[in-house]
PDB file of C-alpha atoms in Angstrom:
ATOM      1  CA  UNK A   1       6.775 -14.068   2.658  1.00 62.00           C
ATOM      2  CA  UNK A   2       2.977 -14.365   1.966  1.00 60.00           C
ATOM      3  CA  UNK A   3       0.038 -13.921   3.777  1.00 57.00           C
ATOM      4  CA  UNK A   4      -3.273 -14.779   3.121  1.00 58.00           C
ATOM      5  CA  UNK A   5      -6.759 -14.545   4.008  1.00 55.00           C
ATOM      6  CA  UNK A   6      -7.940 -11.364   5.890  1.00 57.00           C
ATOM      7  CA  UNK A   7      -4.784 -10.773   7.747  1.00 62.00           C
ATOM      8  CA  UNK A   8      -3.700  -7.104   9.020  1.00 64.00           C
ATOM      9  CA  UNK A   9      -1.346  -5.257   7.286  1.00 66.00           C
ATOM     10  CA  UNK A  10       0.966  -3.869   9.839  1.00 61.00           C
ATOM     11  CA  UNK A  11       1.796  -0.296   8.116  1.00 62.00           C
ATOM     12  CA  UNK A  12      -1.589   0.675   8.475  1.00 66.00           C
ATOM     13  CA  UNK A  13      -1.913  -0.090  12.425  1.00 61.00           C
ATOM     14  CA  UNK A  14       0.142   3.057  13.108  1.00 58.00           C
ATOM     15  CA  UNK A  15      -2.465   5.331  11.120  1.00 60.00           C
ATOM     16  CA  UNK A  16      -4.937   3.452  13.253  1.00 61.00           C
ATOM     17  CA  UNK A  17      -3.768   4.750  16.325  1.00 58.00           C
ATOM     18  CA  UNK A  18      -4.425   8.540  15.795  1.00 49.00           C
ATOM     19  CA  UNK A  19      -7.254   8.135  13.083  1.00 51.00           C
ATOM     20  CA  UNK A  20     -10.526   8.593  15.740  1.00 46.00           C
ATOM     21  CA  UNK A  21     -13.945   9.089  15.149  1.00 41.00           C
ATOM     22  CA  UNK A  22     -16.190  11.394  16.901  1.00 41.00           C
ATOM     23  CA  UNK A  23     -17.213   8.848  19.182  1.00 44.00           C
ATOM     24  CA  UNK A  24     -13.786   8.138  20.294  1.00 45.00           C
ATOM     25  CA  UNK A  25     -13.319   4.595  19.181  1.00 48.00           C
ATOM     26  CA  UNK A  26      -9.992   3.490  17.469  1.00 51.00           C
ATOM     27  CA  UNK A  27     -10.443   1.550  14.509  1.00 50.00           C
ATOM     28  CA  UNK A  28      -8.572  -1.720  13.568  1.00 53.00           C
ATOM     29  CA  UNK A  29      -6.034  -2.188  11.231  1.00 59.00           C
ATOM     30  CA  UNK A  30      -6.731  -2.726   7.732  1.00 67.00           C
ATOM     31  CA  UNK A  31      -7.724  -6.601   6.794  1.00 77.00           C
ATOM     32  CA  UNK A  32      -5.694  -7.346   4.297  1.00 82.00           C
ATOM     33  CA  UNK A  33      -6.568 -10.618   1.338  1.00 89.00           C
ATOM     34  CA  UNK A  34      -2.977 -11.236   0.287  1.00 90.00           C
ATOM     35  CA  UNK A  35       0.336  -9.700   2.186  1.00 90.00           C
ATOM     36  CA  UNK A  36       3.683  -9.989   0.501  1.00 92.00           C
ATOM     37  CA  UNK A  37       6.011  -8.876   3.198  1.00 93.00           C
ATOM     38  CA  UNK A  38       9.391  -8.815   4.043  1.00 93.00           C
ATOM     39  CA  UNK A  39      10.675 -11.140   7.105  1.00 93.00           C
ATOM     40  CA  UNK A  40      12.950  -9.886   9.453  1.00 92.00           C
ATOM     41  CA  UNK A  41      14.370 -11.095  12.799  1.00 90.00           C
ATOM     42  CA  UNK A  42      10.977 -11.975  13.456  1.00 88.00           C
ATOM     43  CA  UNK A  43       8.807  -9.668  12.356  1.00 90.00           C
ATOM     44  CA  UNK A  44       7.087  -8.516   9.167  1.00 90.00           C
ATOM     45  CA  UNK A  45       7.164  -5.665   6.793  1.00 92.00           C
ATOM     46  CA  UNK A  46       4.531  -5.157   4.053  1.00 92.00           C
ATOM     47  CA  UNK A  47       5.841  -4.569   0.631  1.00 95.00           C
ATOM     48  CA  UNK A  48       2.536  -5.217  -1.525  1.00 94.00           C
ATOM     49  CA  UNK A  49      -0.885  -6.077  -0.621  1.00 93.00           C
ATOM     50  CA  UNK A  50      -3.608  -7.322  -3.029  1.00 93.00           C
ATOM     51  CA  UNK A  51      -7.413  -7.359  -2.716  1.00 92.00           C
ATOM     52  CA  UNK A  52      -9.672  -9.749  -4.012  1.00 90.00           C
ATOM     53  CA  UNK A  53     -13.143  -9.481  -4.947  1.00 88.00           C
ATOM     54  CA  UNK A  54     -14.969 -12.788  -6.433  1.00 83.00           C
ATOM     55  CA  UNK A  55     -17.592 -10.999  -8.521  1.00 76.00           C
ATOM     56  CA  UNK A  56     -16.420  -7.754 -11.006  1.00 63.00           C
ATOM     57  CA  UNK A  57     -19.869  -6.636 -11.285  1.00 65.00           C
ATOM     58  CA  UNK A  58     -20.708  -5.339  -7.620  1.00 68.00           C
ATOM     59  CA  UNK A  59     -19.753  -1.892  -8.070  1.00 70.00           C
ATOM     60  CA  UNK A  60     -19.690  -1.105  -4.205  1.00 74.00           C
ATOM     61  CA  UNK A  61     -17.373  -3.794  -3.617  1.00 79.00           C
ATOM     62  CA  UNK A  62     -14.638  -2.595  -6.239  1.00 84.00           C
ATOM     63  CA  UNK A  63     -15.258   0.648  -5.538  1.00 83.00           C
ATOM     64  CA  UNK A  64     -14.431  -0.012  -2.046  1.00 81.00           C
ATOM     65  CA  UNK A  65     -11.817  -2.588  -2.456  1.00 87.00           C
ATOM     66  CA  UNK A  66      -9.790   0.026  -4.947  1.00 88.00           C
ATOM     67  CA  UNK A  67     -10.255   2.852  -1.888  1.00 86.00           C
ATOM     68  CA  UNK A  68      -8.697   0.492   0.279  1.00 86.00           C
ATOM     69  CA  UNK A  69      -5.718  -0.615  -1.814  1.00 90.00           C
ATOM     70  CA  UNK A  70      -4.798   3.026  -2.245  1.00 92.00           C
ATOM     71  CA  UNK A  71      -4.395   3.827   1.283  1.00 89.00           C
ATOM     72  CA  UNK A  72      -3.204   0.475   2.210  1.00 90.00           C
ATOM     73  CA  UNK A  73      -0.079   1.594  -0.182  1.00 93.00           C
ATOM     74  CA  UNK A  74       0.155   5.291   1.035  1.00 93.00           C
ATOM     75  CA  UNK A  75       0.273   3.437   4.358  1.00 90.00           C
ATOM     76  CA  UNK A  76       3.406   1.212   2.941  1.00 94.00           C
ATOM     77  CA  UNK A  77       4.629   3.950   1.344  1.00 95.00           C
ATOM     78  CA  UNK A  78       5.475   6.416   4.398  1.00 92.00           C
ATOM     79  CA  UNK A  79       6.426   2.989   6.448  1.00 92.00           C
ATOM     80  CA  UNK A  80       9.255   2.802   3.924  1.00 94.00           C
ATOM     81  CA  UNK A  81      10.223   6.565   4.321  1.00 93.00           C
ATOM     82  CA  UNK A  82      10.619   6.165   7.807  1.00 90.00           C
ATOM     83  CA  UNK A  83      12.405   2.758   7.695  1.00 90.00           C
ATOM     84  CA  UNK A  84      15.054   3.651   5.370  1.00 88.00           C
ATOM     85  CA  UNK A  85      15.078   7.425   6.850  1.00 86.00           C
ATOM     86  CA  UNK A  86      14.374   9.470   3.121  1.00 86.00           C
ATOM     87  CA  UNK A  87      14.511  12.687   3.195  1.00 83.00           C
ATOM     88  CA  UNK A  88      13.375  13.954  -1.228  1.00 83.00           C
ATOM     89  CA  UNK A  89      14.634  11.171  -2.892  1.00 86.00           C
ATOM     90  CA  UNK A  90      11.744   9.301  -1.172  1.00 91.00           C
ATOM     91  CA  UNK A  91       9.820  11.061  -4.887  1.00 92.00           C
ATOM     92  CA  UNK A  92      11.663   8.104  -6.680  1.00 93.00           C
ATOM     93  CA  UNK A  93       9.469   5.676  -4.560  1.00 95.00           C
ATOM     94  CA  UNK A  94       6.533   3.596  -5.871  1.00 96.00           C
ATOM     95  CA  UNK A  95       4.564   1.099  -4.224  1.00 97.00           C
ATOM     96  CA  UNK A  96       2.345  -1.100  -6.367  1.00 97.00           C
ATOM     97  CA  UNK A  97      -0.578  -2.804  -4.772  1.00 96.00           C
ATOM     98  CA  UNK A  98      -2.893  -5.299  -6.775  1.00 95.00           C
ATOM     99  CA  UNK A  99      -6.444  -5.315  -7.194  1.00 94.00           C
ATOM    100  CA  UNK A 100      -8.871  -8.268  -8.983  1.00 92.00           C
ATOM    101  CA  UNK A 101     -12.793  -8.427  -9.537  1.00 90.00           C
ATOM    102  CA  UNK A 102     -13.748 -10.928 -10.933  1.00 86.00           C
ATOM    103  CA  UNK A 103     -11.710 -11.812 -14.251  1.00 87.00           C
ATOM    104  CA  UNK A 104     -10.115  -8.604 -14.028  1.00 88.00           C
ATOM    105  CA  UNK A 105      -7.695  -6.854 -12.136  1.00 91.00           C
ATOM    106  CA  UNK A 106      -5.589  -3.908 -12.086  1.00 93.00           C
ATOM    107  CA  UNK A 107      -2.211  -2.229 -10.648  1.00 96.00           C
ATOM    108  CA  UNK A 108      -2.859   0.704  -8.586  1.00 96.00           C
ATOM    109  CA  UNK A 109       0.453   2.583  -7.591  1.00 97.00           C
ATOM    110  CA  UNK A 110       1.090   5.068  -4.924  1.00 96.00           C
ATOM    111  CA  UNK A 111       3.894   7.562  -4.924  1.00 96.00           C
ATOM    112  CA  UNK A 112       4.464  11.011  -3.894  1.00 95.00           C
ATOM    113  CA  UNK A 113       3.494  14.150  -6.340  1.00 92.00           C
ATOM    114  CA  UNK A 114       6.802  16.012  -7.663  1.00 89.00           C
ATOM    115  CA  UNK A 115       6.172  18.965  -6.481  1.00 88.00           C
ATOM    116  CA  UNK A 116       5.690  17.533  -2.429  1.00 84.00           C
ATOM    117  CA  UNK A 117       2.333  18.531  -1.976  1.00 85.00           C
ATOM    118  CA  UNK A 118       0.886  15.148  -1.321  1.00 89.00           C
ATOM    119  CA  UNK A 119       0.158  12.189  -2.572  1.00 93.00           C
ATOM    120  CA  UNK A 120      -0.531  10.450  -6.536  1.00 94.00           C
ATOM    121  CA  UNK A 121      -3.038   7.213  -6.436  1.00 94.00           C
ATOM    122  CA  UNK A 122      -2.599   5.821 -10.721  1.00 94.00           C
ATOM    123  CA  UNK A 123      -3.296   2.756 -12.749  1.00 94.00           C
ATOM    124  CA  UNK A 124      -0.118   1.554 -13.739  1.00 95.00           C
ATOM    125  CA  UNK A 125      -0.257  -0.369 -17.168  1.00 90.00           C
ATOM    126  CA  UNK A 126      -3.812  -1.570 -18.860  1.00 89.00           C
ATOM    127  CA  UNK A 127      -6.579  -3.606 -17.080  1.00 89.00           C
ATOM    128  CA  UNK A 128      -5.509  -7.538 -16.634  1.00 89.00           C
ATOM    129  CA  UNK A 129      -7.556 -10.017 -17.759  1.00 87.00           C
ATOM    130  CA  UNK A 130      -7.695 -13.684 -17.190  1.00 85.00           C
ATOM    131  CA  UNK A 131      -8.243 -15.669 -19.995  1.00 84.00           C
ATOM    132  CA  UNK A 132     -11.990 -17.130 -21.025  1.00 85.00           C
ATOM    133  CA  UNK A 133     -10.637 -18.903 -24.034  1.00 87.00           C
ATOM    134  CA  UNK A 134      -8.077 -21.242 -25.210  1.00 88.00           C
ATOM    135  CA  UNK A 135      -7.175 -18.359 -28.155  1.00 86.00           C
ATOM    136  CA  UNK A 136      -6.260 -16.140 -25.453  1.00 83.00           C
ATOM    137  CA  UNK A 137      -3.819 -17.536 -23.144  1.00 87.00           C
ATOM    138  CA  UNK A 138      -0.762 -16.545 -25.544  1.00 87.00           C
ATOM    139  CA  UNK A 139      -2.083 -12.750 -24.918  1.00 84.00           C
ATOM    140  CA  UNK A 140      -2.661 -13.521 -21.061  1.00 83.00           C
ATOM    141  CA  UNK A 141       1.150 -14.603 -20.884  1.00 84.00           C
ATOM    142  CA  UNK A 142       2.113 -11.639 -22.691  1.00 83.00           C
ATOM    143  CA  UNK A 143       0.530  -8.807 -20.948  1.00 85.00           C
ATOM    144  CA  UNK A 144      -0.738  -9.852 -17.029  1.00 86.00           C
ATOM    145  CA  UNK A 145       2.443 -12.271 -16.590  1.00 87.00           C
ATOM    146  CA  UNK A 146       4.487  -8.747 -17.454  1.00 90.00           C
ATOM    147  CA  UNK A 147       2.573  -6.747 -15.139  1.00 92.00           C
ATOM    148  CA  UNK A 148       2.918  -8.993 -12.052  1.00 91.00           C
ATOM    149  CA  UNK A 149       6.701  -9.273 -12.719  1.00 94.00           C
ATOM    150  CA  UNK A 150       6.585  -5.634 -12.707  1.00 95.00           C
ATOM    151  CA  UNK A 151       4.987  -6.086  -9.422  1.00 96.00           C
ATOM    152  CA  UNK A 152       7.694  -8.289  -7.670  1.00 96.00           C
ATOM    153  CA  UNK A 153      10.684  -6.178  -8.890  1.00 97.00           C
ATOM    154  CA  UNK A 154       8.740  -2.982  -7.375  1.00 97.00           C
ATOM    155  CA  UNK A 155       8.062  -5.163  -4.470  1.00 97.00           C
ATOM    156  CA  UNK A 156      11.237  -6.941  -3.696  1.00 97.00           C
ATOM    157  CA  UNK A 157      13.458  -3.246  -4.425  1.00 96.00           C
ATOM    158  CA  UNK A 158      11.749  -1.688  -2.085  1.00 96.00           C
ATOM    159  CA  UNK A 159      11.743  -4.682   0.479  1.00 96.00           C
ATOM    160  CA  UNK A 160      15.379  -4.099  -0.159  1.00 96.00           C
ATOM    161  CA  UNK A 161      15.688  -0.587   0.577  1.00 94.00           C
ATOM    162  CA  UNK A 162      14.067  -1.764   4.171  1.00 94.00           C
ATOM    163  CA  UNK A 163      16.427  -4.264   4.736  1.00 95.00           C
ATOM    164  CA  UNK A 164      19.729  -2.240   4.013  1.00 93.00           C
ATOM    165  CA  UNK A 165      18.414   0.333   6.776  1.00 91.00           C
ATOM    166  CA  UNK A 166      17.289  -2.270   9.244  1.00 92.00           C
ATOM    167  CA  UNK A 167      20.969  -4.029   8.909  1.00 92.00           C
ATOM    168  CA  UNK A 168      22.378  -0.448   9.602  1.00 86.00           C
ATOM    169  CA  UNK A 169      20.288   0.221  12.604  1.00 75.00           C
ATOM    170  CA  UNK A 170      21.030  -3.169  13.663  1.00 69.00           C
ATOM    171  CA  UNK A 171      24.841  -2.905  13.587  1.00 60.00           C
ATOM    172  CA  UNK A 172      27.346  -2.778  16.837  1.00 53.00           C
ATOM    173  CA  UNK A 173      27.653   1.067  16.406  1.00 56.00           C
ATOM    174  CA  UNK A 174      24.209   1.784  14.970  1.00 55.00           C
ATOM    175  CA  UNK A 175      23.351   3.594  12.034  1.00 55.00           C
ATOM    176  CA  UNK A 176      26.216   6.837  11.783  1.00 52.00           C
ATOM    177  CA  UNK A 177      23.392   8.726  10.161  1.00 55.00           C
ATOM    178  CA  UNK A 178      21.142  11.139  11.350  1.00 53.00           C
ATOM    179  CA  UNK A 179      17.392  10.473  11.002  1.00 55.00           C
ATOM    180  CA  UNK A 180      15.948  13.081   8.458  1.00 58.00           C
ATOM    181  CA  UNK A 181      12.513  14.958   9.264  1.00 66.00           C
ATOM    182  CA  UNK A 182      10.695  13.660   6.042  1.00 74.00           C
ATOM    183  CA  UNK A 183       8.924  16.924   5.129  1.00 80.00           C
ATOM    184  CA  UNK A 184       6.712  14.742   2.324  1.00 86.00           C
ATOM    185  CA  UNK A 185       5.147  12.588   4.426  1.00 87.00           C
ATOM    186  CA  UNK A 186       1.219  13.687   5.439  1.00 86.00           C
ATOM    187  CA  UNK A 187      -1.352  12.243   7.788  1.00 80.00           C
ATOM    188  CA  UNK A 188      -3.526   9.212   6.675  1.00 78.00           C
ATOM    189  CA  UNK A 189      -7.407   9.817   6.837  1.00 75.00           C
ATOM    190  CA  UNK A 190      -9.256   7.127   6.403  1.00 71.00           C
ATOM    191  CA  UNK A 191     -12.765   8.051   6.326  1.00 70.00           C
ATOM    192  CA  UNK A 192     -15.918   7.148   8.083  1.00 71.00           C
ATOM    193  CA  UNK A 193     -16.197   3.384   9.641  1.00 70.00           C
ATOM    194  CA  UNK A 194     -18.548   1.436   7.642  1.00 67.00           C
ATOM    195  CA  UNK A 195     -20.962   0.493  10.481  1.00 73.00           C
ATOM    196  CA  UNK A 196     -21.332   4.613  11.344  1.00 75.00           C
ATOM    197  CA  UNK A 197     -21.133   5.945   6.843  1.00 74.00           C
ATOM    198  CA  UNK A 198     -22.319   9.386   8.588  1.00 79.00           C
ATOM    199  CA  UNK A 199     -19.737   9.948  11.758  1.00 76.00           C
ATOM    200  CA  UNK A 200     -17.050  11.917   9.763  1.00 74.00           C
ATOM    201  CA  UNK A 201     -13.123  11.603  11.179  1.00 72.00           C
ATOM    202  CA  UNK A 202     -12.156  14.959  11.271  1.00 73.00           C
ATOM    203  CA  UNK A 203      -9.777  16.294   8.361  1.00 71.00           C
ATOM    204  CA  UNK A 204      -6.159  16.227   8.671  1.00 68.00           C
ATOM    205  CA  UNK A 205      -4.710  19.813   8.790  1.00 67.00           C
ATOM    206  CA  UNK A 206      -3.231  19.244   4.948  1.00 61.00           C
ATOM    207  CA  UNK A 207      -6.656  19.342   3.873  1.00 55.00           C
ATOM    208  CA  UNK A 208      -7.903  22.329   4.857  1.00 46.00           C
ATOM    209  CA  UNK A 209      -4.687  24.193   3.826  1.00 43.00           C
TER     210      UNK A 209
END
Protein backbone atom coordinates (compact mmCIF):
# COMPACT_ATOMS: atom_id res chain seq x y z
CA UNK A 1 0.00 0.00 0.00
CA UNK A 2 1.23 3.57 -0.85
CA UNK A 3 0.93 6.74 0.55
CA UNK A 4 1.65 9.92 -0.68
CA UNK A 5 2.01 13.46 -0.07
CA UNK A 6 3.01 14.59 3.51
CA UNK A 7 1.29 11.85 5.31
CA UNK A 8 2.49 10.60 8.95
CA UNK A 9 4.36 7.71 9.30
CA UNK A 10 2.86 5.84 12.13
CA UNK A 11 6.22 4.21 13.71
CA UNK A 12 7.41 7.44 14.52
CA UNK A 13 4.15 8.68 16.54
CA UNK A 14 5.20 6.43 19.44
CA UNK A 15 8.74 8.25 19.72
CA UNK A 16 6.59 11.33 19.61
CA UNK A 17 4.93 10.68 22.66
CA UNK A 18 7.93 10.72 25.12
CA UNK A 19 10.31 12.94 22.91
CA UNK A 20 9.49 16.61 24.86
CA UNK A 21 11.07 19.74 24.69
CA UNK A 22 11.85 21.99 27.47
CA UNK A 23 8.81 23.79 27.02
CA UNK A 24 6.71 20.79 27.38
CA UNK A 25 5.10 20.56 24.01
CA UNK A 26 4.80 17.12 22.20
CA UNK A 27 5.79 17.18 18.77
CA UNK A 28 3.89 15.59 15.78
CA UNK A 29 4.65 12.69 14.00
CA UNK A 30 6.99 12.70 11.25
CA UNK A 31 5.40 13.96 7.68
CA UNK A 32 6.22 11.56 5.57
CA UNK A 33 6.44 12.20 1.12
CA UNK A 34 5.92 8.58 0.12
CA UNK A 35 4.74 5.58 2.68
CA UNK A 36 4.95 2.01 1.50
CA UNK A 37 3.17 0.19 4.22
CA UNK A 38 1.77 -2.92 4.97
CA UNK A 39 -2.26 -3.21 5.31
CA UNK A 40 -3.69 -5.08 7.90
CA UNK A 41 -7.23 -5.60 9.26
CA UNK A 42 -7.45 -2.06 8.88
CA UNK A 43 -4.63 -0.48 9.79
CA UNK A 44 -1.16 0.36 8.47
CA UNK A 45 2.38 -0.58 9.05
CA UNK A 46 5.32 1.32 7.50
CA UNK A 47 7.85 -0.75 5.74
CA UNK A 48 9.79 2.08 3.69
CA UNK A 49 9.42 5.70 3.49
CA UNK A 50 11.01 7.99 0.84
CA UNK A 51 11.68 11.74 0.85
CA UNK A 52 11.62 13.97 -1.90
CA UNK A 53 13.31 17.10 -2.47
CA UNK A 54 12.68 18.98 -6.01
CA UNK A 55 15.99 20.85 -6.16
CA UNK A 56 19.60 18.77 -5.32
CA UNK A 57 21.36 21.91 -4.82
CA UNK A 58 19.77 23.33 -1.46
CA UNK A 59 22.10 21.86 0.87
CA UNK A 60 19.81 22.52 4.01
CA UNK A 61 17.07 20.75 2.48
CA UNK A 62 19.07 17.39 1.78
CA UNK A 63 20.82 17.72 4.64
CA UNK A 64 17.68 17.74 6.49
CA UNK A 65 15.67 15.45 4.40
CA UNK A 66 18.66 12.63 4.81
CA UNK A 67 18.41 13.36 8.93
CA UNK A 68 14.93 12.61 8.66
CA UNK A 69 15.00 9.43 6.58
CA UNK A 70 17.45 7.97 9.07
CA UNK A 71 15.33 8.23 12.01
CA UNK A 72 12.19 7.70 10.16
CA UNK A 73 13.88 4.02 9.56
CA UNK A 74 15.35 3.58 13.15
CA UNK A 75 11.72 4.41 13.96
CA UNK A 76 10.53 1.36 11.49
CA UNK A 77 13.16 -0.52 12.55
CA UNK A 78 12.36 -1.01 16.45
CA UNK A 79 8.42 -1.05 15.28
CA UNK A 80 9.43 -4.31 13.60
CA UNK A 81 11.35 -5.64 16.72
CA UNK A 82 8.48 -5.24 18.74
CA UNK A 83 5.92 -6.55 16.19
CA UNK A 84 7.53 -9.73 15.45
CA UNK A 85 8.90 -9.92 19.25
CA UNK A 86 13.09 -10.29 18.29
CA UNK A 87 15.09 -10.82 20.76
CA UNK A 88 19.38 -10.82 18.74
CA UNK A 89 18.47 -12.04 15.61
CA UNK A 90 16.72 -8.63 15.22
CA UNK A 91 21.00 -7.78 14.00
CA UNK A 92 19.93 -9.56 10.68
CA UNK A 93 17.36 -6.68 10.16
CA UNK A 94 17.67 -3.84 7.60
CA UNK A 95 15.34 -1.27 6.73
CA UNK A 96 16.00 0.71 3.57
CA UNK A 97 14.46 4.10 3.21
CA UNK A 98 14.85 6.24 -0.08
CA UNK A 99 16.00 9.60 -0.53
CA UNK A 100 15.97 11.95 -4.03
CA UNK A 101 17.22 15.65 -4.69
CA UNK A 102 16.83 16.60 -7.53
CA UNK A 103 18.15 14.04 -10.29
CA UNK A 104 19.69 12.13 -7.67
CA UNK A 105 18.87 9.96 -5.00
CA UNK A 106 20.23 7.55 -2.67
CA UNK A 107 19.46 4.37 -0.31
CA UNK A 108 20.04 5.05 3.23
CA UNK A 109 19.73 1.81 5.44
CA UNK A 110 19.27 1.44 9.09
CA UNK A 111 20.20 -1.60 11.09
CA UNK A 112 21.56 -2.38 14.38
CA UNK A 113 25.60 -2.36 15.07
CA UNK A 114 26.95 -6.08 15.74
CA UNK A 115 28.17 -5.60 18.71
CA UNK A 116 24.44 -4.09 20.29
CA UNK A 117 25.58 -0.87 21.19
CA UNK A 118 23.26 1.10 19.02
CA UNK A 119 22.42 1.92 15.94
CA UNK A 120 24.32 1.98 11.99
CA UNK A 121 22.76 4.84 9.52
CA UNK A 122 24.83 3.69 5.66
CA UNK A 123 24.48 4.33 2.00
CA UNK A 124 23.64 1.20 0.58
CA UNK A 125 24.89 0.85 -3.13
CA UNK A 126 26.20 4.10 -5.30
CA UNK A 127 24.27 7.41 -5.78
CA UNK A 128 21.13 6.98 -8.39
CA UNK A 129 20.84 9.04 -11.08
CA UNK A 130 18.08 9.77 -13.46
CA UNK A 131 18.95 9.96 -16.82
CA UNK A 132 19.65 13.56 -18.77
CA UNK A 133 20.34 11.84 -22.02
CA UNK A 134 19.05 9.42 -24.44
CA UNK A 135 22.82 7.55 -24.18
CA UNK A 136 22.09 6.95 -20.69
CA UNK A 137 18.93 5.25 -20.11
CA UNK A 138 20.56 1.65 -20.81
CA UNK A 139 22.89 2.58 -17.61
CA UNK A 140 19.75 4.05 -15.67
CA UNK A 141 17.99 0.54 -16.19
CA UNK A 142 20.98 -1.16 -15.12
CA UNK A 143 21.95 0.38 -11.92
CA UNK A 144 18.76 2.57 -10.17
CA UNK A 145 16.09 -0.11 -11.55
CA UNK A 146 18.51 -2.72 -9.39
CA UNK A 147 18.60 -0.64 -6.45
CA UNK A 148 14.84 -0.03 -6.08
CA UNK A 149 14.21 -3.80 -6.56
CA UNK A 150 16.59 -4.15 -3.83
CA UNK A 151 14.32 -1.85 -2.07
CA UNK A 152 10.97 -3.82 -2.44
CA UNK A 153 12.49 -7.25 -1.53
CA UNK A 154 13.95 -5.45 1.78
CA UNK A 155 10.60 -3.90 2.03
CA UNK A 156 8.12 -6.58 1.35
CA UNK A 157 10.50 -9.37 3.74
CA UNK A 158 10.24 -7.42 6.37
CA UNK A 159 6.45 -6.48 5.82
CA UNK A 160 6.40 -10.22 6.00
CA UNK A 161 8.08 -10.81 9.13
CA UNK A 162 5.12 -8.33 10.55
CA UNK A 163 2.51 -10.17 9.15
CA UNK A 164 3.54 -13.79 10.34
CA UNK A 165 3.54 -12.26 14.04
CA UNK A 166 0.35 -10.31 13.66
CA UNK A 167 -1.45 -13.72 12.29
CA UNK A 168 0.03 -15.40 15.49
CA UNK A 169 -1.19 -12.83 17.88
CA UNK A 170 -4.33 -12.89 16.07
CA UNK A 171 -5.03 -16.63 16.39
CA UNK A 172 -7.90 -18.38 18.74
CA UNK A 173 -5.17 -19.27 21.35
CA UNK A 174 -2.83 -16.33 20.79
CA UNK A 175 0.67 -16.35 20.17
CA UNK A 176 2.25 -19.59 22.57
CA UNK A 177 5.34 -17.44 22.79
CA UNK A 178 6.59 -15.32 25.28
CA UNK A 179 7.33 -11.68 24.38
CA UNK A 180 11.20 -11.15 24.59
CA UNK A 181 12.68 -7.90 26.38
CA UNK A 182 14.60 -6.65 23.20
CA UNK A 183 17.81 -5.55 24.97
CA UNK A 184 18.95 -3.72 21.38
CA UNK A 185 16.42 -1.48 21.08
CA UNK A 186 17.36 2.40 22.40
CA UNK A 187 15.36 5.57 22.75
CA UNK A 188 14.72 7.83 19.65
CA UNK A 189 15.94 11.55 20.04
CA UNK A 190 14.96 13.60 17.65
CA UNK A 191 16.47 16.86 18.14
CA UNK A 192 15.39 20.40 18.48
CA UNK A 193 11.89 21.49 16.67
CA UNK A 194 12.64 23.59 13.79
CA UNK A 195 10.57 26.65 14.85
CA UNK A 196 12.71 26.67 18.49
CA UNK A 197 16.77 25.35 16.53
CA UNK A 198 18.04 26.42 20.20
CA UNK A 199 15.49 24.52 22.83
CA UNK A 200 17.55 21.24 23.11
CA UNK A 201 15.37 17.78 23.99
CA UNK A 202 17.24 16.43 26.61
CA UNK A 203 19.63 13.34 25.79
CA UNK A 204 18.48 9.91 26.11
CA UNK A 205 20.37 8.06 28.94
CA UNK A 206 22.41 5.89 26.04
CA UNK A 207 24.08 8.97 25.26
CA UNK A 208 25.61 10.00 28.09
CA UNK A 209 26.78 6.43 28.95
Amino acid sequence: MLYSGETENNESKEAQKIAKSFDNCIRGAFKVDLRICLHYKELFYDVCNVEFARNGDIEKKCVSDATKVMLEGKCILDQIVKLAKLDDDAKELQVLNLQFCGLKGAIIGVRFEKTGRGYVAENVGRTLRMPIEVDNITKFFESVVAALLLVKERAEKNASLIEASLNRDSSVFGSQSPTPNCTLLKTTWLGPKPSSPKVIPPLPQTFLC
